[in-house]
Coordinates of C-alpha atoms and ligand atoms in Angstrom, one line a residue:
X6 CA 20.8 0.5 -23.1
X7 CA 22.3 1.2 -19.4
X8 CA 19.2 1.1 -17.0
X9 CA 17.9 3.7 -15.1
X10 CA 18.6 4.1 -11.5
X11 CA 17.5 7.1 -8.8
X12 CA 19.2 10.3 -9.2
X13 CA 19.5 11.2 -5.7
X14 CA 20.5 9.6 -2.2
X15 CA 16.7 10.9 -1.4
X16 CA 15.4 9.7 -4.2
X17 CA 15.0 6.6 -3.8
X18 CA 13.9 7.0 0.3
X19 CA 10.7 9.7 -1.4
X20 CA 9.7 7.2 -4.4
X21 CA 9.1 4.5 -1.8
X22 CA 8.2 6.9 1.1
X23 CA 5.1 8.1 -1.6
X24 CA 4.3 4.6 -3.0
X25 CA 3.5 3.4 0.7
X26 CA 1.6 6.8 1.6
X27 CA -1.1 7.0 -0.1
X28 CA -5.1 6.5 -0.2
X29 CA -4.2 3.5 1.8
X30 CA -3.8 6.0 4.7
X31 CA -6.2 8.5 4.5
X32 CA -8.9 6.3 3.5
X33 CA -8.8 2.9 3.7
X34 CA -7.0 3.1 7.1
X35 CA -9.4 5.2 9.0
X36 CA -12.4 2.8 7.0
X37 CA -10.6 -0.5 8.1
X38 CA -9.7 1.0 12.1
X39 CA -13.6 2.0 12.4
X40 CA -15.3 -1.1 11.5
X41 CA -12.6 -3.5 13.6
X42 CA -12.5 -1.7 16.6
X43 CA -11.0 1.7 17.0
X44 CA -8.0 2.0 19.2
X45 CA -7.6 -1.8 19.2
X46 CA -7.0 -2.0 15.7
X47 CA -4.4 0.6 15.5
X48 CA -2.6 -1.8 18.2
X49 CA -2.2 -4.7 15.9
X50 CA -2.0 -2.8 13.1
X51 CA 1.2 -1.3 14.8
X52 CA 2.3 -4.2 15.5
X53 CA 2.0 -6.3 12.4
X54 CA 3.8 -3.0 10.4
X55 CA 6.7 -2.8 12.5
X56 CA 7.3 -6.6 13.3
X57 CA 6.3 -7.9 9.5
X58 CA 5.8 -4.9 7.0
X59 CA 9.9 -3.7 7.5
X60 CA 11.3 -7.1 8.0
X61 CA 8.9 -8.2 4.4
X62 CA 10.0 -4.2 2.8
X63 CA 13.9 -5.1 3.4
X64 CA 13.2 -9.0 2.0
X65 CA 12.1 -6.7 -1.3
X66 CA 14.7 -4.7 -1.2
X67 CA 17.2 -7.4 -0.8
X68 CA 15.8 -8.8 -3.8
X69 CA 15.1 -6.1 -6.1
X70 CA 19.1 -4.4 -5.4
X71 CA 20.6 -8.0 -5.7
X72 CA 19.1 -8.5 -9.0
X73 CA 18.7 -4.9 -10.5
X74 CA 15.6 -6.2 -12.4
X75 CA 12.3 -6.5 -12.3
X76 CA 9.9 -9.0 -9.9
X77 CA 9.4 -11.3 -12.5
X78 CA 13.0 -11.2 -14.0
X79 CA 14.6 -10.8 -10.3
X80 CA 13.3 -14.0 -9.1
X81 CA 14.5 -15.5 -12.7
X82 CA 17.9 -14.7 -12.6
X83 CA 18.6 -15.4 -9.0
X84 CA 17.6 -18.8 -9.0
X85 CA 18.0 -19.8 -12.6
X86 CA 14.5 -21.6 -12.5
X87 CA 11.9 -20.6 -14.8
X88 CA 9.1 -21.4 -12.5
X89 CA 10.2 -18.6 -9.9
X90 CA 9.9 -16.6 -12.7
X91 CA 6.5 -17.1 -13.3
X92 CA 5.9 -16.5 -9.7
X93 CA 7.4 -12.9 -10.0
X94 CA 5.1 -12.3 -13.4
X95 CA 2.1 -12.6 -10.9
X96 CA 3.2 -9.6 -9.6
X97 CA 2.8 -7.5 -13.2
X98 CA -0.9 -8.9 -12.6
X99 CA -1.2 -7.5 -9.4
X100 CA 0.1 -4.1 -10.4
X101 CA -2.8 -4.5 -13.2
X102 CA -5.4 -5.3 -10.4
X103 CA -4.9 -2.7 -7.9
X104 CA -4.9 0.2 -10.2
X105 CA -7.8 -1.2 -11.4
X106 CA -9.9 -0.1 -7.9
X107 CA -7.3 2.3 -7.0
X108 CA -7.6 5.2 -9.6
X109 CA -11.4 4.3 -9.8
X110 CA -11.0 6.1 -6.0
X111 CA -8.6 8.2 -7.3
X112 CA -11.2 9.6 -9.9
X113 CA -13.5 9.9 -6.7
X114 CA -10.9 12.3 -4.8
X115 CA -10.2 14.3 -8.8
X116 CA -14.0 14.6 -8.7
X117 CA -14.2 16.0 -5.2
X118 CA -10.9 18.2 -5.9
X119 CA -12.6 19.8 -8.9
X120 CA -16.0 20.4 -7.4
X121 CA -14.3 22.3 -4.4
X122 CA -12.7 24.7 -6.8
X123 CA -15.7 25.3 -9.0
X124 CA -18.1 24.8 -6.4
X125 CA -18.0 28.6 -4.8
X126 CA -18.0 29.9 -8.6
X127 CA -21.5 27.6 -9.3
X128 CA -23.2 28.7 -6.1
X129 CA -22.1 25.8 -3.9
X130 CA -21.8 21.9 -4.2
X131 CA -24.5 19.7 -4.1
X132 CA -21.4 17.6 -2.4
X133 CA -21.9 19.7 0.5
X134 CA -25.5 20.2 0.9
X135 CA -26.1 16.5 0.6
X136 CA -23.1 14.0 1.3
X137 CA -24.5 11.1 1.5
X138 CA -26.8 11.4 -1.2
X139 CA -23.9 12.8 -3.4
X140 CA -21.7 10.3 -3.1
X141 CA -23.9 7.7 -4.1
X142 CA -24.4 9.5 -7.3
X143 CA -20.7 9.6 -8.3
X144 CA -19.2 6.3 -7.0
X145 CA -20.4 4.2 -9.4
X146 CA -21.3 4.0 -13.4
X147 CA -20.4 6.0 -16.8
X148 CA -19.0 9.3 -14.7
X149 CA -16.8 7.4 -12.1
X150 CA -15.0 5.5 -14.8
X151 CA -14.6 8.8 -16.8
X152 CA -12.5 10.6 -13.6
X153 CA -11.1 7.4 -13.6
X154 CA -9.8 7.2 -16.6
X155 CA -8.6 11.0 -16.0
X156 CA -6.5 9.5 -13.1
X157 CA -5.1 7.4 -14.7
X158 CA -3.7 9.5 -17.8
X159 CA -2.4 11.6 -14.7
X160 CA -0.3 8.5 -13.5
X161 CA 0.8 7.7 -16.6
X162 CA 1.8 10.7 -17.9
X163 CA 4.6 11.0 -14.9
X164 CA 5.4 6.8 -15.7
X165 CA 6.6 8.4 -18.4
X166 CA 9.0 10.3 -17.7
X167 CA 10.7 7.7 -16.1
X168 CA 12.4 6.9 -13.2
X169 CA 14.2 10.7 -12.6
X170 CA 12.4 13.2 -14.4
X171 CA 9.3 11.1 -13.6
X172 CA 9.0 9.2 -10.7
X173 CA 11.7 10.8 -8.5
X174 CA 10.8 14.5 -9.3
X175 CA 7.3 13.7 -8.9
X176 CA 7.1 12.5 -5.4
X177 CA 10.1 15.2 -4.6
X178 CA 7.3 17.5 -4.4
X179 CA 4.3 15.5 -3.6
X180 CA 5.7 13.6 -0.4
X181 CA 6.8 16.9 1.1
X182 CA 3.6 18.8 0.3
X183 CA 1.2 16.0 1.5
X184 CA 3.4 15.7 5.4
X185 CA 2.7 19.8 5.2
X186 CA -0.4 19.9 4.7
X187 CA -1.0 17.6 7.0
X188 CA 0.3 18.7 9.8
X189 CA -1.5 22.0 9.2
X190 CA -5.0 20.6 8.8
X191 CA -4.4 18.2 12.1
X192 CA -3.3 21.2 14.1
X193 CA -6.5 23.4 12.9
X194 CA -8.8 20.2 13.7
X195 CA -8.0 20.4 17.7
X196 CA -9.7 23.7 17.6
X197 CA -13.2 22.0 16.0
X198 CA -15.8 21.5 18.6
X199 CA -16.7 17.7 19.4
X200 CA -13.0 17.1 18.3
X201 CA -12.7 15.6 21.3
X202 CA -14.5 12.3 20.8
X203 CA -12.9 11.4 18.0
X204 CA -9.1 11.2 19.5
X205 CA -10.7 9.1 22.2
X206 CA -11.9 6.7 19.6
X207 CA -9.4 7.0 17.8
X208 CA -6.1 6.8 20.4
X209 CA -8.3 5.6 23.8
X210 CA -5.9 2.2 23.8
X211 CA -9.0 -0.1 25.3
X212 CA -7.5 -3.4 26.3
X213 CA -10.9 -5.4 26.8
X214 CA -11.9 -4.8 23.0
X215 CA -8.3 -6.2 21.9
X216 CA -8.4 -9.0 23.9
X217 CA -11.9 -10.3 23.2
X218 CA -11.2 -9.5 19.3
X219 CA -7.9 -10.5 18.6
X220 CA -8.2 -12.7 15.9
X221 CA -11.0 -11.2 14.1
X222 CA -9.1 -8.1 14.1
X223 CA -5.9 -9.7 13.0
X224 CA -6.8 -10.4 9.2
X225 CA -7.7 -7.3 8.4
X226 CA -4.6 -5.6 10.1
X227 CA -2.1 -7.8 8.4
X228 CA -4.0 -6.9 5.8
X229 CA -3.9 -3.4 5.9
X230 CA -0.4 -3.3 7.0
X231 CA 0.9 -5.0 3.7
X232 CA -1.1 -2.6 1.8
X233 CA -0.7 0.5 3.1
X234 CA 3.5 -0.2 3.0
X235 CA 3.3 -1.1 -0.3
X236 CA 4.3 -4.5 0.2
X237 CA 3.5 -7.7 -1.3
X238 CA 3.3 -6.5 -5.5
X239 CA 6.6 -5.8 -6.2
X240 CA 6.7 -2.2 -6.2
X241 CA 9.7 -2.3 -3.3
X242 CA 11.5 -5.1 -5.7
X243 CA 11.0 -2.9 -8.2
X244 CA 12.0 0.2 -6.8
X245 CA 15.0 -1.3 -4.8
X246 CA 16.1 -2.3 -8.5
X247 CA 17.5 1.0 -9.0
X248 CA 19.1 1.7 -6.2
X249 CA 23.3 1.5 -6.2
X250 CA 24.9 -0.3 -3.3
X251 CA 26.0 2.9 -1.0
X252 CA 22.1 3.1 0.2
X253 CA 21.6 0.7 4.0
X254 CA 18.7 -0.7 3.0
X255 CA 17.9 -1.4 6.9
X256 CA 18.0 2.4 7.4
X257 CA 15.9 3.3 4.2
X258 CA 13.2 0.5 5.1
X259 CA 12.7 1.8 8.4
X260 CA 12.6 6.0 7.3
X261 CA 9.8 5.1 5.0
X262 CA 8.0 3.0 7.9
X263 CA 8.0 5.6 10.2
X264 CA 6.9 8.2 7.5
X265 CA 4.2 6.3 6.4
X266 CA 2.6 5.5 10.3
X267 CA 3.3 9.2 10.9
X268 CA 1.1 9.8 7.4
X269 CA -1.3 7.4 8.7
X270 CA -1.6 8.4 12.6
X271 CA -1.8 11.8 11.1
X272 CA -4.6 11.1 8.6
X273 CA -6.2 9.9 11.5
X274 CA -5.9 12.6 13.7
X275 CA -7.6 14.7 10.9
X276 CA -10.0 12.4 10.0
X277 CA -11.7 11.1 13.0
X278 CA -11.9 14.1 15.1
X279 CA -13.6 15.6 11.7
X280 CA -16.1 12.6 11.3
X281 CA -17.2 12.9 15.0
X282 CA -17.5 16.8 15.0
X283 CA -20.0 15.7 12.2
X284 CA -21.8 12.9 14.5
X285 CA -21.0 10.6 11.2
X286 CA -20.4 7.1 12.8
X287 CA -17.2 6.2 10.4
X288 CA -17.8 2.3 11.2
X289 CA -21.2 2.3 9.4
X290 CA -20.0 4.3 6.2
X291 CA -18.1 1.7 4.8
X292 CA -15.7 3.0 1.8
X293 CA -17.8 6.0 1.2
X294 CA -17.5 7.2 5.0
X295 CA -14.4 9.5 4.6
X296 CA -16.4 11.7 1.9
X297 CA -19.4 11.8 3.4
X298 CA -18.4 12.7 6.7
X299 CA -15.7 14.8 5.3
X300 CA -17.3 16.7 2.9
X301 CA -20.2 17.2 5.6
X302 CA -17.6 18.4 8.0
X303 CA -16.2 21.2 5.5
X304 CA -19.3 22.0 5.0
X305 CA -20.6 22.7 8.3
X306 CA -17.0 24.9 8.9
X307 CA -16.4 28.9 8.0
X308 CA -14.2 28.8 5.8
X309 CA -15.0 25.0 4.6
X310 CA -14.7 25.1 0.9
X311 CA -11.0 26.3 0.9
X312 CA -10.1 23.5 3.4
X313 CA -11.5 21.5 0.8
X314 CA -9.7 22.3 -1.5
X315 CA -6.3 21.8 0.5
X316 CA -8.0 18.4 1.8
X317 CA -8.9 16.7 -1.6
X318 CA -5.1 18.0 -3.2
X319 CA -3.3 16.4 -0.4
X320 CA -4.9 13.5 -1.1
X321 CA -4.9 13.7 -5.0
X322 CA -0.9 14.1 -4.2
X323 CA -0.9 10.9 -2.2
X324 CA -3.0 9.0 -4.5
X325 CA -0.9 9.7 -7.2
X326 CA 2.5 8.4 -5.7
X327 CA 1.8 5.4 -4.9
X328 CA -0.5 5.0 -8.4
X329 CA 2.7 5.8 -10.2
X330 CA 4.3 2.4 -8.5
X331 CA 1.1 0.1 -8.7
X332 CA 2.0 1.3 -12.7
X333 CA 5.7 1.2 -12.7
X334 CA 5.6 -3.2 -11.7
X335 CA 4.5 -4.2 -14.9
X336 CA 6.6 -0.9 -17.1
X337 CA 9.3 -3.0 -15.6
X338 CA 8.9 -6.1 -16.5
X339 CA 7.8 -5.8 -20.3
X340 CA 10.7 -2.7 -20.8
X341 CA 13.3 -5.2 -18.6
X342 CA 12.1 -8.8 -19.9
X343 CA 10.1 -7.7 -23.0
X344 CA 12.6 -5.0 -23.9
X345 CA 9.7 -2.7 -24.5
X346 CA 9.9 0.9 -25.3
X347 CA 8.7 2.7 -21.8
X348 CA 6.3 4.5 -23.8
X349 CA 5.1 1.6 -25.6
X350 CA 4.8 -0.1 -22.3
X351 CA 2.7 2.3 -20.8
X352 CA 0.7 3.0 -24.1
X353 CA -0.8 -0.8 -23.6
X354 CA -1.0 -1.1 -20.0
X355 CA -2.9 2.3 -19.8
X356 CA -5.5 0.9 -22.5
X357 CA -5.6 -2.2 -20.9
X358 CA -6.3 -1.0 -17.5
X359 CA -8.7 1.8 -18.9
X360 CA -10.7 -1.4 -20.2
X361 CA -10.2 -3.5 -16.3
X362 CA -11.1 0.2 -14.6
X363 CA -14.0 0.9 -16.0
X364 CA -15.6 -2.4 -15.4
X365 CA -14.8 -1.8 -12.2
X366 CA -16.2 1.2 -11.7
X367 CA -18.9 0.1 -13.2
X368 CA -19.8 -2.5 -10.8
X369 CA -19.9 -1.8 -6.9
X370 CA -19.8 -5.9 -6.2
X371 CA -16.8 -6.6 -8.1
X372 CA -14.9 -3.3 -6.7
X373 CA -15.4 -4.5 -3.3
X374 CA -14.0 -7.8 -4.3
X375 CA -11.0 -6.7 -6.2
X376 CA -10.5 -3.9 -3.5
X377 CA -10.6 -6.1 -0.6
X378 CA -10.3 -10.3 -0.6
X379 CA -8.3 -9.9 -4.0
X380 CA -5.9 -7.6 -3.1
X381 CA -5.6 -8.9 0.2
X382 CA -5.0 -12.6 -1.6
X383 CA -2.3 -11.3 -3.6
X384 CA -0.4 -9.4 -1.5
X385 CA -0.1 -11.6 1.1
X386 CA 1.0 -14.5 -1.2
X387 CA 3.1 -12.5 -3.0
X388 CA 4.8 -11.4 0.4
X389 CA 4.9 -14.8 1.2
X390 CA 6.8 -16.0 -2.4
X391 CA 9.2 -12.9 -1.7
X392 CA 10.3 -13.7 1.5
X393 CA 10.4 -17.8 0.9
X394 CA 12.7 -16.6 -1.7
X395 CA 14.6 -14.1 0.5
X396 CA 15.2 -16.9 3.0
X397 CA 15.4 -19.9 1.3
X398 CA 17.0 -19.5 -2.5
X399 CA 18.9 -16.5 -1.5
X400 CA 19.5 -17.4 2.2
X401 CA 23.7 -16.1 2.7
X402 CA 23.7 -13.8 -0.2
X403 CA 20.0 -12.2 1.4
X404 CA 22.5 -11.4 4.0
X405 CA 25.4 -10.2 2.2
X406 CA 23.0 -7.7 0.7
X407 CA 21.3 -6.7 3.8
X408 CA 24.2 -5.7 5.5
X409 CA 25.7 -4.0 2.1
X410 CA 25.7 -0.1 3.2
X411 CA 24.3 -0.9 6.6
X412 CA 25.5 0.4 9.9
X413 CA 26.4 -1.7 13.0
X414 CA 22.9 -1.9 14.5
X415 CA 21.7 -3.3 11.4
X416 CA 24.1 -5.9 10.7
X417 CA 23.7 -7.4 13.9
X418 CA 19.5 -7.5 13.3
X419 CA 20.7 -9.4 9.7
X420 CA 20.7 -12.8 11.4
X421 CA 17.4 -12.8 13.1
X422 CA 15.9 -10.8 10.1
X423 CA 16.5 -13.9 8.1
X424 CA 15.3 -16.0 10.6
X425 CA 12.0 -13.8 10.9
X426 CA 11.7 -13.9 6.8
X427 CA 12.2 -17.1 6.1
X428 CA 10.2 -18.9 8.9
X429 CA 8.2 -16.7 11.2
X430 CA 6.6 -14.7 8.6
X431 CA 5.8 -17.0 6.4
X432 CA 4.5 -19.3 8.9
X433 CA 2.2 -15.9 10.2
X434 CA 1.4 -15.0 6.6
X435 CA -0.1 -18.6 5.8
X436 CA -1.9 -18.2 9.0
X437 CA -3.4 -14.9 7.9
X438 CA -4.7 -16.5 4.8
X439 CA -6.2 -19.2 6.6
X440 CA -8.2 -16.7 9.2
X441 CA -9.3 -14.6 6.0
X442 CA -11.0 -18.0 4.5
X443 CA -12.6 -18.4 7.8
X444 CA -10.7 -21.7 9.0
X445 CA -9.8 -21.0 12.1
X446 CA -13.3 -20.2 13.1
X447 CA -14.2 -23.9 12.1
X448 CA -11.2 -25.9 13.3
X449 CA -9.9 -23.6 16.2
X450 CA -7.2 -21.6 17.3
X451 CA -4.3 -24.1 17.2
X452 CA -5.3 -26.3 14.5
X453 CA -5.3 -23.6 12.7
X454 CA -1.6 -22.8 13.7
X455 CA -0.5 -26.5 13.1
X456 CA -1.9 -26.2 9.2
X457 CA 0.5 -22.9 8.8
X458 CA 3.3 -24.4 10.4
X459 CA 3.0 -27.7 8.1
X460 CA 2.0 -26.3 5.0
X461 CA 5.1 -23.7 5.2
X462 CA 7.4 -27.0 6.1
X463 CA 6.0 -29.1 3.1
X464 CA 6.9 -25.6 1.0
X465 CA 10.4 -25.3 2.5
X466 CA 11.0 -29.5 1.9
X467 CA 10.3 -28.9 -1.8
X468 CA 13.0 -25.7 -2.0
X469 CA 15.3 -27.7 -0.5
X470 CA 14.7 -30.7 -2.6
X471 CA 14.7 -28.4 -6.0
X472 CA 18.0 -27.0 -4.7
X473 CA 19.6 -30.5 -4.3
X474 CA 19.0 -31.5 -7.7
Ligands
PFF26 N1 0.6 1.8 -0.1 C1 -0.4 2.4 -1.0 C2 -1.4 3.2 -0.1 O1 -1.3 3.0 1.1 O2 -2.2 3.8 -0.7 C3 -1.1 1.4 -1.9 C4 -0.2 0.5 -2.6 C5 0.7 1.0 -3.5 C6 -0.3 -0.9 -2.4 C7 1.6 0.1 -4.2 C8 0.6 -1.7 -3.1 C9 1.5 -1.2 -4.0 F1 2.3 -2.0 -4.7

């Protein structure tokens, strides 16, 4: 059977553009900006998207095209080892583990969707009268991992369809409608009264707080940077896989950077002006804080319950095109390596995820664990296997595939880009990891640098060796 590949020269560009916006934007960005700081956050955030999300999105790409398979069976047949391949399977785990928190949230915003329809019909929304309270309620236990379990039939139901009539016609219509929608909401939330505070938390750049905070600020930016570009599982490998050589990848990587920061600077231009109008204090309401304050917000507002509406289907939209790519990693790799049926494939990873869901949306703890350190583990190691990989086994041929389709600007970045994703980055991400166990607080700064730079040497010694023999 021929595989599938993108339909269109847009395709592709939406598919990605919509795995990487997503709840990841409108939530846990304007969650993760208020408890580290505000405006300093964004700053490193910024930074750590444009100088190692793109450069780590293309080193994806460069695999996924080259290969034309899936993670696991990508990293397989370009090195001919079977131990890279077991490397790549992790990333059909991590697929597994973040729709496991991510449509249990994604049931949250179905629940909030379908309450602002029917709440004007049943007299109002408790949602509305009492937020806080509210949400409590519905986050956890039996009726969270019932929406949950609706979200994820939604996803899916459009995983079936494959990779045209599925994925690609899907986000055709959801990207566009979400950057809409959008820009409407953030151009009716200037005129909200006490708007005003909320930009200058949001966009007052306030040097003293970056500087004194830099490092504990740092973690959770990388963090957030890998997660809300979607990079780190697979899905770009993935989604590069069917892609024909006429696309710049250079080009493509950077279209869908900029259109998910715009997503995200946008979602915060909505969001914060809306929690302050509200007096909620975003830093203090951990994951919860965008529907409180925002369902307080609509509520307090003429003409609230329609802007609900609008609110919570943007975000259902969002939610749903990236869920379709956290689903499509491990599709890929039991249809390519397992040679599956795609409905048989997502037949069992549905039921198995409906099982890993639920517990997790039955238990607060273990959500904040898989939604935060765990993800944050994965991704970040498996941005750091991709890129070793990129560099190190790949090395020319990375190259020759970079610069396949790209325009003059880009080849001549193709050199320093394999510099940057075969040393810098990795040396950056290991550092990451180490600040996220708390190392750097016991040992210092630049011990702390020392252990990245030595442990990413020892790692690079061993390719080299493997290659050699
Ligand atoms: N980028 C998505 C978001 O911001 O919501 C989340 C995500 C999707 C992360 C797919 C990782 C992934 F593989």
């Amino acid at each position: 059977m021929t595989r599938e590949t993108w339909a269109t020269r847009t395709g592709f560009i939406l598919a990605a553009a919509g795995s990487a916006v997503g709840l990841g934007n409108i939530w846990r960005f304007p969650w993760m900006t208020a408890q580290n700081g505000g405006s300093a956050f964004l700053a490193v955030y910024l930074l750590v998207v444009f100088g190692v999300g793109v450069p780590g999105l293309l080193g994806e790409f460069v695999i996924g095209r080259r290969a034309r398979r899936n993670p696991m069976g990508a990293l397989r047949d370009l090195s001919g080892s079977r131990r890279w391949a077991a490397v790549g399977a992790v990333s059909a785990v991590t697929g597994v583990a973040l729709l496991s928190f991510y449509s249990v949230v994604g049931g949250w915003i179905l629940r909030y969707l379908l309450v602002s329809m029917t709440g004007p019909l049943t007299g109002g929304a408790a949602y509305l009268s009492t937020p806080g309270a509210y949400f409590e309620t519905i986050s956890f236990g039996f009726e969270a991992a019932a929406f949950h379990l609706l979200f994820l039939a939604i996803t899916g139901g459009i995983v079936l369809g494959g990779v045209r009539r599925g994925i690609e016609l899907g986000t055709k219509v959801m990207v566009p409608a979400v950057l809409v929608l959008l820009v409407g909401m953030a151009a009716w939330v200037v005129t909200q009264p006490g708007a005003g505070a909320g930009y200058q938390f949001f966009l007052g750049f306030d040097l003293t707080t970056l500087r004194e905070n830099f490092f504990s600020i740092l973690g959770p930016a990388a963090g957030q940077a890998l997660f809300t570009l979607s990079v780190g599982a697979g899905t770009m490998v993935t989604y590069a896989s069917y892609l024909g050589e006429d696309r710049s990848l250079p080009f493509d990587g950077s279209v869908i950077a900029l259109l998910n920061t715009g997503v995200g600077v946008l979602a915060g231009l909505v969001v914060f002006p809306l929690l302050f109008s509200q007096g909620v204090d975003p830093g203090t309401g951990g994951p919860g804080a965008l529907f409180v304050g925002i369902a307080g917000a609509f509520a307090a507002l003429p003409g609230g319950g329609l802007l609900a509406i609008v609110f919570f289907g943007v975000v259902t939209l969002a939610a749903l095109s990236s869920s379709i790519s956290m689903l499509e990693i491990p599709v890929a790799v039991l249809v390519d390596e397992g040679g599956w049926s795609r409905r048989a494939a997502v037949g069992v990873l549905l039921a198995l995820v409906a099982v890993t869901g639920t517990v997790t949306a039955l238990r607060p703890a273990l959500f904040d664990f898989v939604a935060g350190t765990l993800v944050d583990l994965l991704l970040t190691g498996g941005l750091l296997a991709f890129l070793l990989f990129a560099g190190w086994v790949l090395g020319r041929d990375a190259v020759a595939e970079y610069v396949s389709g790209a325009g003059p600007v880009a080849r001549q970045l193709a050199t320093p880009w394999l510099f940057a994703v075969g040393i810098v980055i990795p040396v950056f991400l290991v550092f990451t990891l180490l600040t996220t166990a708390g190392i750097d607080a016991r040992v210092g700064f630049w011990p702390t640098v020392g252990v990245a730079v030595a442990a990413v040497a020892v790692v690079l010694v061993g390719l080299r060796r493997q290659a050699t023999v």
